[in-house]
Short mmCIF file of C-alpha atoms and ligand atoms in Angstrom, two decimals:
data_model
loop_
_atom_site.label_atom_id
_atom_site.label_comp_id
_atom_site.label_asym_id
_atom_site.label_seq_id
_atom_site.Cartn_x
_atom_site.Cartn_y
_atom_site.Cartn_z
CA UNK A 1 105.74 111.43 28.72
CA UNK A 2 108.33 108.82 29.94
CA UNK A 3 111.39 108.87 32.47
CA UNK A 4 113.89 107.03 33.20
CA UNK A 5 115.38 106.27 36.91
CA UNK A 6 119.05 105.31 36.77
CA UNK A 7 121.57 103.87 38.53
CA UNK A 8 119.29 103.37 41.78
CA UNK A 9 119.03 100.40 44.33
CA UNK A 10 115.54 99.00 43.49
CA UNK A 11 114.29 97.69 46.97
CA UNK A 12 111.01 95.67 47.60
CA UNK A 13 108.97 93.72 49.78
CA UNK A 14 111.19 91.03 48.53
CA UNK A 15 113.35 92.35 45.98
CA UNK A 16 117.08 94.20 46.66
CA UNK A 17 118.83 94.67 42.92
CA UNK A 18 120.90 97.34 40.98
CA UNK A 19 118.79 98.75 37.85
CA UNK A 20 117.17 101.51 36.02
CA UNK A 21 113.05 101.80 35.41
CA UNK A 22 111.68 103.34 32.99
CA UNK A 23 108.19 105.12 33.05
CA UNK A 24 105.72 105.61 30.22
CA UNK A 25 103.11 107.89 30.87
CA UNK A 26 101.48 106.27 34.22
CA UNK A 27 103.00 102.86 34.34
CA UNK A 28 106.51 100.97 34.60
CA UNK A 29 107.05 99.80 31.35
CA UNK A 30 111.07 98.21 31.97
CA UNK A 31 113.02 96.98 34.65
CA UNK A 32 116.37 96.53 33.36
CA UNK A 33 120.31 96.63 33.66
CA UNK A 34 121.68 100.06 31.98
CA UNK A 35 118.63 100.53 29.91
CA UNK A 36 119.35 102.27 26.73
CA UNK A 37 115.99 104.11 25.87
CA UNK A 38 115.39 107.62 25.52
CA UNK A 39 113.39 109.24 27.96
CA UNK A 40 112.04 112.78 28.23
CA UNK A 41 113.36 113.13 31.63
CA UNK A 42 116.28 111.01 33.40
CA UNK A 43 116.49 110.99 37.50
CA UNK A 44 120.28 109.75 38.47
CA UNK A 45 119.61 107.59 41.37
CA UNK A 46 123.33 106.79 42.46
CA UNK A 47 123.78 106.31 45.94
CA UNK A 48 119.74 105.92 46.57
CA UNK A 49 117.03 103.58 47.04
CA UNK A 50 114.34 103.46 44.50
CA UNK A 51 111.41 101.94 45.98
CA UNK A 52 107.43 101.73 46.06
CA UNK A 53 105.76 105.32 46.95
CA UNK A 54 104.37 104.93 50.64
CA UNK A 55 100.58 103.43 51.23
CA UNK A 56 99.67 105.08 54.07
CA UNK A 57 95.73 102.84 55.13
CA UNK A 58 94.63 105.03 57.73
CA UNK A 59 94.60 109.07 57.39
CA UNK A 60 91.77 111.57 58.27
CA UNK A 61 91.39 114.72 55.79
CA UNK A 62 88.95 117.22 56.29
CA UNK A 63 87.03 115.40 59.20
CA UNK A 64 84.43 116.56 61.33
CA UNK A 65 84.74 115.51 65.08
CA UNK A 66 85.74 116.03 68.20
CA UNK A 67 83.22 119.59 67.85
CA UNK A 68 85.70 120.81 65.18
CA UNK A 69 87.12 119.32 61.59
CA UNK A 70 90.86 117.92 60.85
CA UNK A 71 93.25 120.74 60.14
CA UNK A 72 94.40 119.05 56.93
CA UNK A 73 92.26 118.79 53.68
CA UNK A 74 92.69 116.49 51.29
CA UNK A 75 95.04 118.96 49.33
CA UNK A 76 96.68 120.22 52.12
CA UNK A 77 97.31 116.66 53.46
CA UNK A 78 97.82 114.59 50.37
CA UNK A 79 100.10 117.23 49.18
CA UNK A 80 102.09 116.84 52.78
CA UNK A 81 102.04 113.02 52.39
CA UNK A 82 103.74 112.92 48.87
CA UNK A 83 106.52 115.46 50.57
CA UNK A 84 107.37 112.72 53.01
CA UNK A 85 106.81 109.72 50.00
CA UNK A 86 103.99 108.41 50.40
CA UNK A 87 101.62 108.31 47.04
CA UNK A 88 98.49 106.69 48.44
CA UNK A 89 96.49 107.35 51.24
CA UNK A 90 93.55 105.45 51.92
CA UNK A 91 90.80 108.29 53.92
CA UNK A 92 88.06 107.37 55.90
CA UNK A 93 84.31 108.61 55.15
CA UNK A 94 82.21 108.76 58.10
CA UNK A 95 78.33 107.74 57.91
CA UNK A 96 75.84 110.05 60.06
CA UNK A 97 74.09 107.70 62.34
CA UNK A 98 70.84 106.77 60.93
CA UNK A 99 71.51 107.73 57.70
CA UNK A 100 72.99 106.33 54.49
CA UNK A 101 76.81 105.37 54.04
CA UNK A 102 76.33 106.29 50.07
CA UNK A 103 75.47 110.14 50.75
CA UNK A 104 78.23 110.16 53.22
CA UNK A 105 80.65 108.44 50.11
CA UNK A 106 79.18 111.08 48.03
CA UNK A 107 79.32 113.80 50.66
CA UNK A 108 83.33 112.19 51.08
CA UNK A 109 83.92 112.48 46.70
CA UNK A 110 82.88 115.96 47.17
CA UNK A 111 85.65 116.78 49.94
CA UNK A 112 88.72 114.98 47.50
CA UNK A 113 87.87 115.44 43.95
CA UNK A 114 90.25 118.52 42.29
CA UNK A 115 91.66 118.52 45.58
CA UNK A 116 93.72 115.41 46.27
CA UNK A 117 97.39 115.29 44.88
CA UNK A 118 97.96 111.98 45.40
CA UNK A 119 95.73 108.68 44.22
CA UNK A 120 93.29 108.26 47.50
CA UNK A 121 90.96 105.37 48.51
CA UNK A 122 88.48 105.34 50.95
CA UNK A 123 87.02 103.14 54.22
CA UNK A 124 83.47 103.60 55.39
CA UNK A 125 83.31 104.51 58.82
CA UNK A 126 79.86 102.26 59.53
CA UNK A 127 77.76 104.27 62.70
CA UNK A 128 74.62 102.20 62.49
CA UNK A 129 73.77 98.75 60.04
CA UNK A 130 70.47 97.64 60.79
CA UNK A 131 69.21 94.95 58.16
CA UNK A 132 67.33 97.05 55.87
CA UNK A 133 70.38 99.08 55.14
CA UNK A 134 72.85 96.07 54.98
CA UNK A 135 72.33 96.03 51.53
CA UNK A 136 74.27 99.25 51.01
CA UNK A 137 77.60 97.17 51.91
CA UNK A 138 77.25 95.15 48.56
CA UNK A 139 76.83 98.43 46.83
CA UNK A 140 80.00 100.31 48.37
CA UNK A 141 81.81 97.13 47.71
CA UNK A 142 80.52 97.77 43.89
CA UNK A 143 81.86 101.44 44.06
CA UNK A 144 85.46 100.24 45.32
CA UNK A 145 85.27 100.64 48.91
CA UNK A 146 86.31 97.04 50.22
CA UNK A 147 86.53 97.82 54.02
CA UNK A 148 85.13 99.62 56.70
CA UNK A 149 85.87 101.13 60.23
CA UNK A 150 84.09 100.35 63.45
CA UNK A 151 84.48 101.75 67.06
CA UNK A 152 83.97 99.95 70.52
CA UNK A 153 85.08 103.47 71.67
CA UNK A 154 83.49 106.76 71.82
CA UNK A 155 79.84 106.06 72.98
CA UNK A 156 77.21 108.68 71.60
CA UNK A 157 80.05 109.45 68.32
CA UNK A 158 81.40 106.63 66.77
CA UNK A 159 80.73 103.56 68.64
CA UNK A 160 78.97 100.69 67.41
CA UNK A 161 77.16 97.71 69.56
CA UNK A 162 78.30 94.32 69.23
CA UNK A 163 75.59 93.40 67.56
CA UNK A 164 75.58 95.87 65.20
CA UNK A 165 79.78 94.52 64.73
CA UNK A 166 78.34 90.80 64.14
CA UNK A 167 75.76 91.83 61.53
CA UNK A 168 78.16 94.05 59.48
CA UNK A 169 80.80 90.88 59.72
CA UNK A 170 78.84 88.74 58.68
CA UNK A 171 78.05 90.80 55.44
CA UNK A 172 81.75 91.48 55.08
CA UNK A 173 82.24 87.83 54.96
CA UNK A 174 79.72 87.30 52.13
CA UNK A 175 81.09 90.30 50.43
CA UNK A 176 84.95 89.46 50.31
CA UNK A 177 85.58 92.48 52.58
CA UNK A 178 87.54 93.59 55.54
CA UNK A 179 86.40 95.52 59.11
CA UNK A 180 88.99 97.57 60.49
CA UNK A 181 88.36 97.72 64.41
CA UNK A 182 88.86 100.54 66.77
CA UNK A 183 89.20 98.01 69.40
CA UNK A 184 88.62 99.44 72.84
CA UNK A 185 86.13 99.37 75.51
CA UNK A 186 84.34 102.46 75.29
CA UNK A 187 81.89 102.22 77.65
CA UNK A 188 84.16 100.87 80.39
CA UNK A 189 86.72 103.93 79.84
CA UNK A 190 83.71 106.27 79.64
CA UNK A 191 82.73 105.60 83.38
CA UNK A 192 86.79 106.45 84.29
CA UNK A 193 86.51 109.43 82.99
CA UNK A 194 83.43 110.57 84.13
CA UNK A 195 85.24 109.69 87.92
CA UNK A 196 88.31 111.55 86.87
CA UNK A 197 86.48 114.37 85.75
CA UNK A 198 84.31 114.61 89.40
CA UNK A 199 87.62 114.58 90.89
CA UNK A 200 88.89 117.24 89.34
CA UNK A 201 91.65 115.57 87.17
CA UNK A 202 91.11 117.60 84.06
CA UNK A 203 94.43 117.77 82.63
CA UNK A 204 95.68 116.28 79.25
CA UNK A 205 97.92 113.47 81.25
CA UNK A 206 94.50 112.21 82.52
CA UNK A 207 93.93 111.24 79.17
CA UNK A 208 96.11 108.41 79.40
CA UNK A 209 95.33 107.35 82.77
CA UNK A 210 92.02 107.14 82.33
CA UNK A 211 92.24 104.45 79.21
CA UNK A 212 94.09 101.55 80.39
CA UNK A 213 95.87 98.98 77.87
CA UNK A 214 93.28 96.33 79.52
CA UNK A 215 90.74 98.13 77.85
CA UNK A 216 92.51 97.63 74.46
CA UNK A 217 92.91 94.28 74.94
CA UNK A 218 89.54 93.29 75.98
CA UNK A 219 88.28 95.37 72.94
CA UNK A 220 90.98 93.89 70.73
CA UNK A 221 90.24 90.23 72.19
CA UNK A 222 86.19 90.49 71.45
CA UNK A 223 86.90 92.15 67.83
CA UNK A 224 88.47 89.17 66.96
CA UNK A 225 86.19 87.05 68.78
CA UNK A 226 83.41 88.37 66.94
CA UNK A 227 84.83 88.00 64.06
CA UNK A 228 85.70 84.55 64.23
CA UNK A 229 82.60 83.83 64.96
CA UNK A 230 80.85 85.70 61.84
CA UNK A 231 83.27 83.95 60.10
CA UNK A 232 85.38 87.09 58.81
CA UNK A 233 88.86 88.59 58.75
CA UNK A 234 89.60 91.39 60.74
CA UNK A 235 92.06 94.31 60.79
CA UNK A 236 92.82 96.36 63.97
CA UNK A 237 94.13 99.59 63.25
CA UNK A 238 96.38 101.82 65.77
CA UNK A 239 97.50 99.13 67.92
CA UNK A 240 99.71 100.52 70.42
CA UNK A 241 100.52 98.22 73.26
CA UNK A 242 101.77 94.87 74.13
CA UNK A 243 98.31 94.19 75.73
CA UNK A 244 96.83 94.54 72.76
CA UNK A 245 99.29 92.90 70.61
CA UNK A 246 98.71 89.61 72.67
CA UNK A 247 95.79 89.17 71.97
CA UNK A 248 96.28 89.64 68.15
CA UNK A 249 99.23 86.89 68.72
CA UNK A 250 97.04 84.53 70.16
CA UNK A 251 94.62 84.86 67.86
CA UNK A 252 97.00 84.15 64.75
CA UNK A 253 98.73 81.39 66.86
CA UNK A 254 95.16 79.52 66.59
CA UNK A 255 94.79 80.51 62.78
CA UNK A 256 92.26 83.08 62.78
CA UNK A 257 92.71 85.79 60.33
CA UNK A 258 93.47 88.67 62.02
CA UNK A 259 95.71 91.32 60.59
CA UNK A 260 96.88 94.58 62.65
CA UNK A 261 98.60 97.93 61.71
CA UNK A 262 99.97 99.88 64.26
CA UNK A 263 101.48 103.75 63.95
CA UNK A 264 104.52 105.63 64.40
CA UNK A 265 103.22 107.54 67.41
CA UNK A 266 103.37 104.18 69.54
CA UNK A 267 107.12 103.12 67.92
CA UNK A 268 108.18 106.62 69.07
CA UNK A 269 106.50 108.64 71.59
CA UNK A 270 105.58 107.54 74.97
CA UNK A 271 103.47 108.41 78.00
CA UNK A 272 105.95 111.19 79.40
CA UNK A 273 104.65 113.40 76.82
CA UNK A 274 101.25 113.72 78.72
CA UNK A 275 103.82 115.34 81.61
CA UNK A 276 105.32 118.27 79.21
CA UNK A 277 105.04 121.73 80.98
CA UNK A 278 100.85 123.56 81.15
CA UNK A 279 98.88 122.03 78.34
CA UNK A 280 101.64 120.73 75.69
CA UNK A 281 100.64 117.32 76.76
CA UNK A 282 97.00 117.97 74.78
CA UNK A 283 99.34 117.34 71.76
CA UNK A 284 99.37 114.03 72.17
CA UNK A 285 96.04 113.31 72.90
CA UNK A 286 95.20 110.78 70.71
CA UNK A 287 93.13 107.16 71.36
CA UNK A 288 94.41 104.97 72.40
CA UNK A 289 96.52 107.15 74.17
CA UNK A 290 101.02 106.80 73.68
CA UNK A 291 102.19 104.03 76.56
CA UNK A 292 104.81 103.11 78.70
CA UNK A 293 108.14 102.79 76.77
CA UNK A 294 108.73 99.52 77.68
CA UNK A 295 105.52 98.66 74.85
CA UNK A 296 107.80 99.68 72.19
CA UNK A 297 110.08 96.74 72.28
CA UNK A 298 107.15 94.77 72.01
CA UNK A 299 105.53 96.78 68.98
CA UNK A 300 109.11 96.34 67.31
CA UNK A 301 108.89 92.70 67.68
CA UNK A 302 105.39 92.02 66.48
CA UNK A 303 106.17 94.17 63.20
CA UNK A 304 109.68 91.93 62.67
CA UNK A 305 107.77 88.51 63.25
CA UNK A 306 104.94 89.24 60.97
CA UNK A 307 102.18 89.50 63.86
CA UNK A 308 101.37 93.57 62.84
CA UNK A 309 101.39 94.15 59.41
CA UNK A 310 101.34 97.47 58.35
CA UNK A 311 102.70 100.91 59.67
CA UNK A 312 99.85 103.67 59.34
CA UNK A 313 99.83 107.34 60.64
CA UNK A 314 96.50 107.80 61.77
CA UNK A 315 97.04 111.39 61.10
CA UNK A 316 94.38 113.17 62.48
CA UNK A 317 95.83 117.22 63.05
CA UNK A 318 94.34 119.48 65.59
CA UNK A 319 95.92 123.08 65.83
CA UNK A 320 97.47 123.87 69.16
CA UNK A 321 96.31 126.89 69.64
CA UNK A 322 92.43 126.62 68.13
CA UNK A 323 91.74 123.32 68.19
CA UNK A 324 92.96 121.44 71.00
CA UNK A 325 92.56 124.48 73.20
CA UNK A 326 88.94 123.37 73.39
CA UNK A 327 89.83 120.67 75.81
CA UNK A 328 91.65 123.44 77.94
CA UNK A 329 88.99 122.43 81.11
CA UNK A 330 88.62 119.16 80.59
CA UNK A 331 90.91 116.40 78.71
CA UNK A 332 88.02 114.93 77.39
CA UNK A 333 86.86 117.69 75.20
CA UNK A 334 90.55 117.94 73.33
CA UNK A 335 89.80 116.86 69.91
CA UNK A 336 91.41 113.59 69.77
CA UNK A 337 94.26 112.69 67.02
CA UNK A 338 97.96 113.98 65.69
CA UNK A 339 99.68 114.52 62.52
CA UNK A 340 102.25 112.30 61.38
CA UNK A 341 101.24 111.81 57.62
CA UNK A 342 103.93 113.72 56.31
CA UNK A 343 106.78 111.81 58.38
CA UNK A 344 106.02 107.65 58.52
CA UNK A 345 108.53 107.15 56.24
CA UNK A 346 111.77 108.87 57.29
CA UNK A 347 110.83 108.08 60.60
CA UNK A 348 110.17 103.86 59.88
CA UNK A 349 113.42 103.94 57.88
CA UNK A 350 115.77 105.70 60.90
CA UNK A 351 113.92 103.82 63.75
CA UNK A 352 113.51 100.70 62.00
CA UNK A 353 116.34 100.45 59.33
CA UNK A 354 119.08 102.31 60.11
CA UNK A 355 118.55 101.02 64.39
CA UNK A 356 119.02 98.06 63.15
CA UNK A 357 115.63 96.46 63.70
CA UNK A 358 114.35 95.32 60.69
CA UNK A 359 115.56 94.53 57.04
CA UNK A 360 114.62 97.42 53.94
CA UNK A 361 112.75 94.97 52.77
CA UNK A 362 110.52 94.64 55.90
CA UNK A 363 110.24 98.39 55.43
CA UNK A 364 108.79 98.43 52.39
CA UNK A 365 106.79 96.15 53.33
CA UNK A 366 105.05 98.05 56.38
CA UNK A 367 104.97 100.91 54.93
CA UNK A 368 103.42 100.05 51.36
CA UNK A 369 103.13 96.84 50.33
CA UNK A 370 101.16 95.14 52.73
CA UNK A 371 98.39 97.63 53.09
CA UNK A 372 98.57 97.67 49.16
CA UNK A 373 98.01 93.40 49.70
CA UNK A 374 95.55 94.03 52.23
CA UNK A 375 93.17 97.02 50.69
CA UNK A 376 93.06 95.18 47.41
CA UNK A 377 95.40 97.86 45.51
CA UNK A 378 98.26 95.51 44.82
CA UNK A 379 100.26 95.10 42.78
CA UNK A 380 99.10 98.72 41.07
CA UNK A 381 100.24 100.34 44.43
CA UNK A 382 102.86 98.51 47.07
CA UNK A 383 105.77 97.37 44.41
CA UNK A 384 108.13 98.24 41.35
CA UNK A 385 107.19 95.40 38.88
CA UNK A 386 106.44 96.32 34.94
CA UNK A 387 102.78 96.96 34.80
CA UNK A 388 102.80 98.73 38.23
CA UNK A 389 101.44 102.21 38.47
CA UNK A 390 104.84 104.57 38.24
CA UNK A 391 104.58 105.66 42.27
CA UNK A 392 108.11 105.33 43.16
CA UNK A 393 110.30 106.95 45.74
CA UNK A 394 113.77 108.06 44.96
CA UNK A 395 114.94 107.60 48.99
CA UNK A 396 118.49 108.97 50.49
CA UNK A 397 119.17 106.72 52.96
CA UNK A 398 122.02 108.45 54.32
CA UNK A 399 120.98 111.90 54.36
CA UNK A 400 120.09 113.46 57.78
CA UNK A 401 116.75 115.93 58.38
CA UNK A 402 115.57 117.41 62.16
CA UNK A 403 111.99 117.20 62.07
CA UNK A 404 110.34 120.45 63.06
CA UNK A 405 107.13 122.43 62.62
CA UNK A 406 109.69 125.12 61.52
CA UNK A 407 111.70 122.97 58.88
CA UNK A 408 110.28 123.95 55.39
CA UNK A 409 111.77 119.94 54.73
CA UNK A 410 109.88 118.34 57.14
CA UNK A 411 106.86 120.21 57.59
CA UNK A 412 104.04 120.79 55.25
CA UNK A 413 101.22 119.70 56.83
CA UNK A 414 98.66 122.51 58.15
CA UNK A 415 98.80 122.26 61.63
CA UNK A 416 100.78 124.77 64.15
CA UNK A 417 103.05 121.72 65.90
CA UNK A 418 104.99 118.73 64.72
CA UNK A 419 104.74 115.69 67.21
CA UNK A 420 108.12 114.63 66.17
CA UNK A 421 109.32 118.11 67.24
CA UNK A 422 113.30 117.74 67.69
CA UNK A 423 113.68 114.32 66.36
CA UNK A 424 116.73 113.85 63.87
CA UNK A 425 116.15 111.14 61.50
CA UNK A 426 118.27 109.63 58.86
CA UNK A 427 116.66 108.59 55.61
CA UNK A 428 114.69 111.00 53.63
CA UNK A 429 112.63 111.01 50.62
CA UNK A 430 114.37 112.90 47.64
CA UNK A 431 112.25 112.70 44.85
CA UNK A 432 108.67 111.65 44.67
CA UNK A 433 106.84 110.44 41.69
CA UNK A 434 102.92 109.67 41.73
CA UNK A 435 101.90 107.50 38.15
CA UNK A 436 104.81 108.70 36.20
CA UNK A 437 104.65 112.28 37.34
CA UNK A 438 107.69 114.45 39.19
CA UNK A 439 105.58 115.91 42.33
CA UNK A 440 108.40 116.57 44.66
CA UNK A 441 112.12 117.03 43.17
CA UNK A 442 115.00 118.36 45.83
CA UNK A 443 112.29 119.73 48.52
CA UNK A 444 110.28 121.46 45.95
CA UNK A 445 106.67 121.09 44.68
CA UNK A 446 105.87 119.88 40.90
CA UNK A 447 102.51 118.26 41.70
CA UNK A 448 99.06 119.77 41.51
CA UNK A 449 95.90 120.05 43.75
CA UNK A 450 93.45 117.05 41.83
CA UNK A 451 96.35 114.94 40.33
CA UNK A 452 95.52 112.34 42.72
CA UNK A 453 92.92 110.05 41.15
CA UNK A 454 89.99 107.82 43.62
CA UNK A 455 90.73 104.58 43.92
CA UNK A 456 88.18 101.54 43.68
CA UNK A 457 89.54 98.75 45.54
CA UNK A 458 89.40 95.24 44.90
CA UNK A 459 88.08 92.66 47.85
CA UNK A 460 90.45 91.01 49.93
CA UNK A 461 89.40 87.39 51.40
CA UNK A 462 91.68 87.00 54.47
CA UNK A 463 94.21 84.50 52.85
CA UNK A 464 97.77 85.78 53.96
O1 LIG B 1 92.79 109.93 68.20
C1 LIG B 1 92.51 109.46 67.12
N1 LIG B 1 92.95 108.26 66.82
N2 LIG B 1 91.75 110.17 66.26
C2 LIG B 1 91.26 109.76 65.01
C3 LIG B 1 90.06 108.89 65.11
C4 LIG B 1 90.42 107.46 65.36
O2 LIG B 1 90.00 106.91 66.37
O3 LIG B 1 91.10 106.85 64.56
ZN1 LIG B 2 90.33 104.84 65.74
ZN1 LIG B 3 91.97 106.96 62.93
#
């Protein structure tokens, strides 16, 4: 099977040229001025911008938590990602606490495999490490899963002691791997809720109130501490606050390798959504929680000046009406999280591009190459280069979409609202193709539930 992209504006992380690719099978095999080769399919890509299918590090298919699982499954999800152009997602599996992280990979294989529509990866979510299982680390490196999330948040769920952070640092630095950091102080926020709570503040906007940007600094400022320390890189995910980002700046001012993604929640949405009419505000209950505006500016510069690196969703969907209705009492029982997998890219691209904030270039970057780079899947995933796997978008950047729940264009993911609800962005991905094949032509579906294949990641040692 080959094809051949025309006439289309190749764009990369570094890259901005006029040419045509062609595809065999699974793999860019030319990169060339008016190729002459036959193909079995052509794509005209006049007027467009061919570049890298989306790397999205940080999604959450088919996860338990929160006292219910993620609306989206991995082919409900994946198959919503590739609509908005992105072709790899990496997942996370979660461990149970006090049991072992390679039935939890296995119980996490299961939950993909025939299911997935796009090429997937995976992070451990580590709940426990104690010596005699550190060994298992070595072995999940071995079966392609180069990183792992921990949480100073959610005592009694997720969270993780500091020592428990230290030892499983430490074996990441032997290893060649990376620890993504939930950085907040869990414990601390826990007592302000339990106050809010005995006060009767029960309401979704308490949600935000109750976890104050301090609290992501401090937890962002010992992560990295920690790390240094154990002599590892680190990676914060879903930074969302100039607080925060600080303390990342700081950090990388002084050398240390600290790398940070933050989301399109935080670069869009703010606080005032907590104040929408009855219990709309449990929409956007999420952790950490969308800030004050005024953060945004701040976000924007940190992504232009190379202190955050990557632009993930976090997409964690919750139904309105089912799911976060079990936090209709009390804020703290609304399953936390919010879908977004479907529109990173269009919305990056009109926020970042077309507002005039950063380069196409710098938007490829953020939202592909650099968690490609930083997940050990580049240069397979993240670029257009001959030997690449054939994940390319074909990207209008002119054409206009409102993003909507009810927009067949902009909404495929299986959850009853869209957090972007209203939003008109320019910039929209046309066609879609994941290792050589058409999945999304003109709005429509060509892909298939288990086209996606598992990814084993290489190790990544903290060098920029
Ligand atoms: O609210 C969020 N972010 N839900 C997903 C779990 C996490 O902390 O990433
Ligand atoms: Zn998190
Ligand atoms: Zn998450």
């Amino acid at each position: 099977m080959s094809l051949l992209i025309r006439n289309g504006r190749i764009v990369t992380a570094v890259d901005d040229y006029r040419a045509d690719v062609f595809i065999e099978d699974e793999t860019i095999s030319h990169i060339g001025l008016d190729l002459d080769m036959d193909a079995d399919r052509i794509i005209d890509a006049r007027d467009k911008l061919v570049i890298p299918g989306g790397v999205d590090p940080h999604t959450h298919m088919d996860m338990p938590f929160g006292g219910t699982t993620s609306a989206d499954d991995f082919e409900t999800g994946t198959r919503a990602a590739a609509f908005g152009g992105t072709t790899t997602i990496i997942d996370f599996v979660v461990q149970q606490k006090g049991h072992s992280t390679l039935e939890a990979l296995e119980t996490w294989h299961a939950k993909a495999e025939g299911k997935a529509c796009i090429d997937y990866g995976f992070h451990m979510i580590v709940t426990d490490m104690e010596d005699e299982r550190l060994w298992e680390m070595r072995r999940l490196c071995d079966e392609g899963i180069t990183s792992y999330k921990m949480f100073m948040a959610y005592p009694g769920v997720l969270y993780v002691d500091d020592g428990t952070l230290f030892r499983a640092m430490r074996k990441a630095a032997d290893d060649g791997t990376l620890v993504c950091m939930h950085a907040e102080n869990g414990i601390v926020i826990d007592e302000i809720v339990k106050r809010h709570l005995a006060e009767g503040k029960t309401s979704p906007r308490y949600h935000a109130l109750t976890r104050p940007t301090r609290m992501e600094a401090e937890g962002v400022h010992r992560a990295i501490a920690i790390a240094e320390v154990a002599g590892a890189p680190v990676y914060i995910v879903h930074l969302s606050c100039a607080d925060a980002l600080e303390q990342v700046t700081l950090a990388r001012d002084r050398g240390a390798p600290v790398y940070a993604e933050t989301c399109p929640q935080y670069l869009f949405l703010d606080i005032g959504h907590y104040e929408q009419e009855g219990f709309e505000g449990a929409k956007y209950v999420m952790t950490p929680p969308l800030r004050e505006r005024w953060n945004q500016d701040h976000l924007w510069r940190g992504l232009a000046f190379g202190d955050l690196h990557s632009i993930a969703t976090d997409h964690c969907p919750f139904c309105f009406k089912d799911q976060k209705a079990l936090g209709i009492d009390d804020f703290s029982k609304i399953p936390n999280g919010a879908p977004g997998v479907e529109n990173r890219m269009s919305l990056v691209y009109n926020g970042g591009v077309v507002a005039g904030r950063i380069s196409p270039n710098k938007f490829v970057e953020l939202t592909s190459t650099a968690a490609a780079k930083l997940f050990g899947l580049f240069p397979k995933k993240g670029t257009i280069a001959v030997g690449s796997d054939a994940d390319i978008v074909v990207f209008d950047p002119k054409r206009k979409e409102t993003i909507s729940v009810g927009n067949l264009h902009t909404h495929h993911m299986n959850v009853d609202y869209n957090a972007y609800e209203g939003m008109e962005v320019q910039g929209v991905s046309e066609t879609v193709v994941c290792r050589g094949r058409v999945v999304v032509a003109d709005g429509d579906w060509h892909g298939h539930s288990g086209g996606g294949n598992f990814l084993k990641r290489g190790t990544f040692d903290g060098r920029a």
